[in-house]
Amino acid sequence: MKLTKYIIRYCLPGLTVASLAACNKLDEYNPGGSTAETTWTNPEGFVTLVNAAYNYQRDWYGQSENGLFVAETGTDLWFNQNRAGYANQLTRYEGLTGSQGNPNINSWRAIWPAINLCNAGIGRIDAAGFTSEADKNKRLGELHFLRGFYYWHVVEQWGGVMLLTTETNGPLVTATRSTVEEFYQLIISDLEFALANLPDTWGSEYSRATRKSALGFLARAYLSRAYYFTAGSAEATANFTRARDYANQLITNAGTYGVSLYANYADVFLAGNNKANKEALYVVSTSSNPVLNYDSRGNRSQLWFQTKYDDGRKPGVSNAGGLEYGNTQEQRLMPTRALLDMYAQNDPRYAATFQEVWRANTAYTWTAGDATIYRKEASVVGKVLTPGVDTAVWVTRQSVPDKASRPYVVIDRDSTYNSATGAIYSGVNFPRMKKFNDPAGTRIGTLDFIVMRLAEMYMISAEAEMQLNNPGVAAQRINEMRARGGSLPVDRTVTVADINLDFILDERAREFAGEYQRWFDLKRTKKIIDRVNRLNPDIVQLKNDANPGRFYLRPIPQGDLDAMLNGREFGQNPGY
């Protein structure tokens, strides 16, 4: 099977090159051996295998754009910037097949070598010479956590495909499908083993999985699994209950696990808080040394939500002295009007999530020519913009009736979105999602990617309580999360009457926009078709497709199926 070609190609370097396993804040050991048999037979060498199993997360979280497209696009929140067709198989569901949609294919092929490393470590650890059972089980806990972590991504994206639990050393030319339930049995078993054996902290090696990581992913896994059962059934109730209980365990004992909500939502995303983020339950770390990162590109998430502030035409803004407001070379996504409107005017999460104002960074005096271009009144001519003081550009979700009299460029909602439908007119200028802003302003970012944070536990608990017919408790949990505070007092008075699935999804958008969760949220709740059709008018494929339900799963790369001896029997996912 072609899949094995990728497992072998990507995993064998992990057996021989210790640098592949390098991970920021993960101690390195280079024994100089050339085979798994010589490297992994002592505890120090075995850690290189564990480190290598972490490394592949970076393809999904920050260091390539694959994870962005499979986790955020094709939803109610985002569309291609400037209405571009880039990766339209996922952003618009147009032409998505097993042969098209590179982020889908790339994500599939990046995850299997990681799973193979986990299986290899679990199978080989008894021969690694650990003299301490506790130390051995900690490393085994990491591998079980990572295998559960990776398989959750597999089953949610591609469904019941092959469930491999032993190391693959040679060509795998046949494969057998497993059920979604079999996947979840293994995922939960792996995470429960991790919970029982991982430490609360690894000290300076903060990006390793810990007990709080396992608790968080157990809550997420049980919540996802619950929706596969009939609503109201004993199985659904049991899984929603477990999701709630694991989430509540983290909330109640947050201090024990060294986590807490920041008092100000914006502080979660400050670069100064990134490397020791007190709200993070699990992070994918990035080194300031690009050699140590996956394909040497660092975390590039700061590039993909950028607006074109530096087009050379906006008075008072220049990138001649450096990219003061961030690099704009790889724009990918812009927000839908629906996303911008989900935030109340007094919700501090909007200002912490989106940038609307760019201050002048070069001296400028308004000319008659520029006033004409930007449809300004004559009174604007001669007005001076002082660097670092005056607004140069305002791109806003608001409607601004007096644009002509303001001595700066104003691009309001009605310039970007159709006032009647919300469809995009122009996708060049839009409020910029700034959570991933890297002050370095370079293409190769050095910030960590926060995969899961404590606030998610409040939302998991609330969603589970709603499904357990406890809307009052659900409202309480959301109010507790909102009570973190901020620069303005957010409305904390969610009531029982507010609680329904759409409200939960709106609140998750307000809290987690852009954090690589949205497609999973809509898939879990079976809301992709409904919410995309209502809230993202630029995606029309779901309305026109004869079988839009097929988009709840991704297609398996056809080349991998063609290389299998039993590819026809294994089968493509339905509808592809």
Coordinates of N, CA and C in Angstrom, one line a residue, residues 305-312 328 427-430:
F305 N -4.2 34.6 8.4 CA -5.4 35.4 8.6 C -5.1 36.9 8.4
Q306 N -4.0 37.2 7.7 CA -3.6 38.6 7.6 C -4.3 39.4 6.5
T307 N -4.6 40.6 6.8 CA -5.2 41.5 5.8 C -4.1 42.2 5.1
K308 N -4.4 42.8 3.9 CA -3.4 43.4 3.0 C -3.2 44.9 3.4
Y309 N -2.7 45.1 4.6 CA -2.5 46.5 5.1 C -1.4 47.2 4.4
D310 N -0.4 46.4 3.8 CA 0.8 47.0 3.3 C 0.8 46.9 1.8
D311 N -0.3 47.3 1.1 CA -0.4 47.2 -0.3 C 0.3 48.4 -1.0
G312 N 0.9 49.3 -0.3 CA 1.7 50.4 -0.8 C 0.8 51.6 -1.3
T328 N 2.6 39.6 5.2 CA 1.3 39.4 4.4 C 1.6 38.6 3.2
G427 N -12.3 40.7 -0.8 CA -11.6 40.1 0.3 C -10.2 40.5 0.5
V428 N -9.9 41.7 0.1 CA -8.5 42.2 0.3 C -8.4 42.9 1.6
N429 N -9.4 43.6 2.1 CA -9.3 44.3 3.4 C -10.4 43.8 4.3
F430 N -10.1 43.4 5.5 CA -11.0 42.8 6.4 C -10.4 42.8 7.8

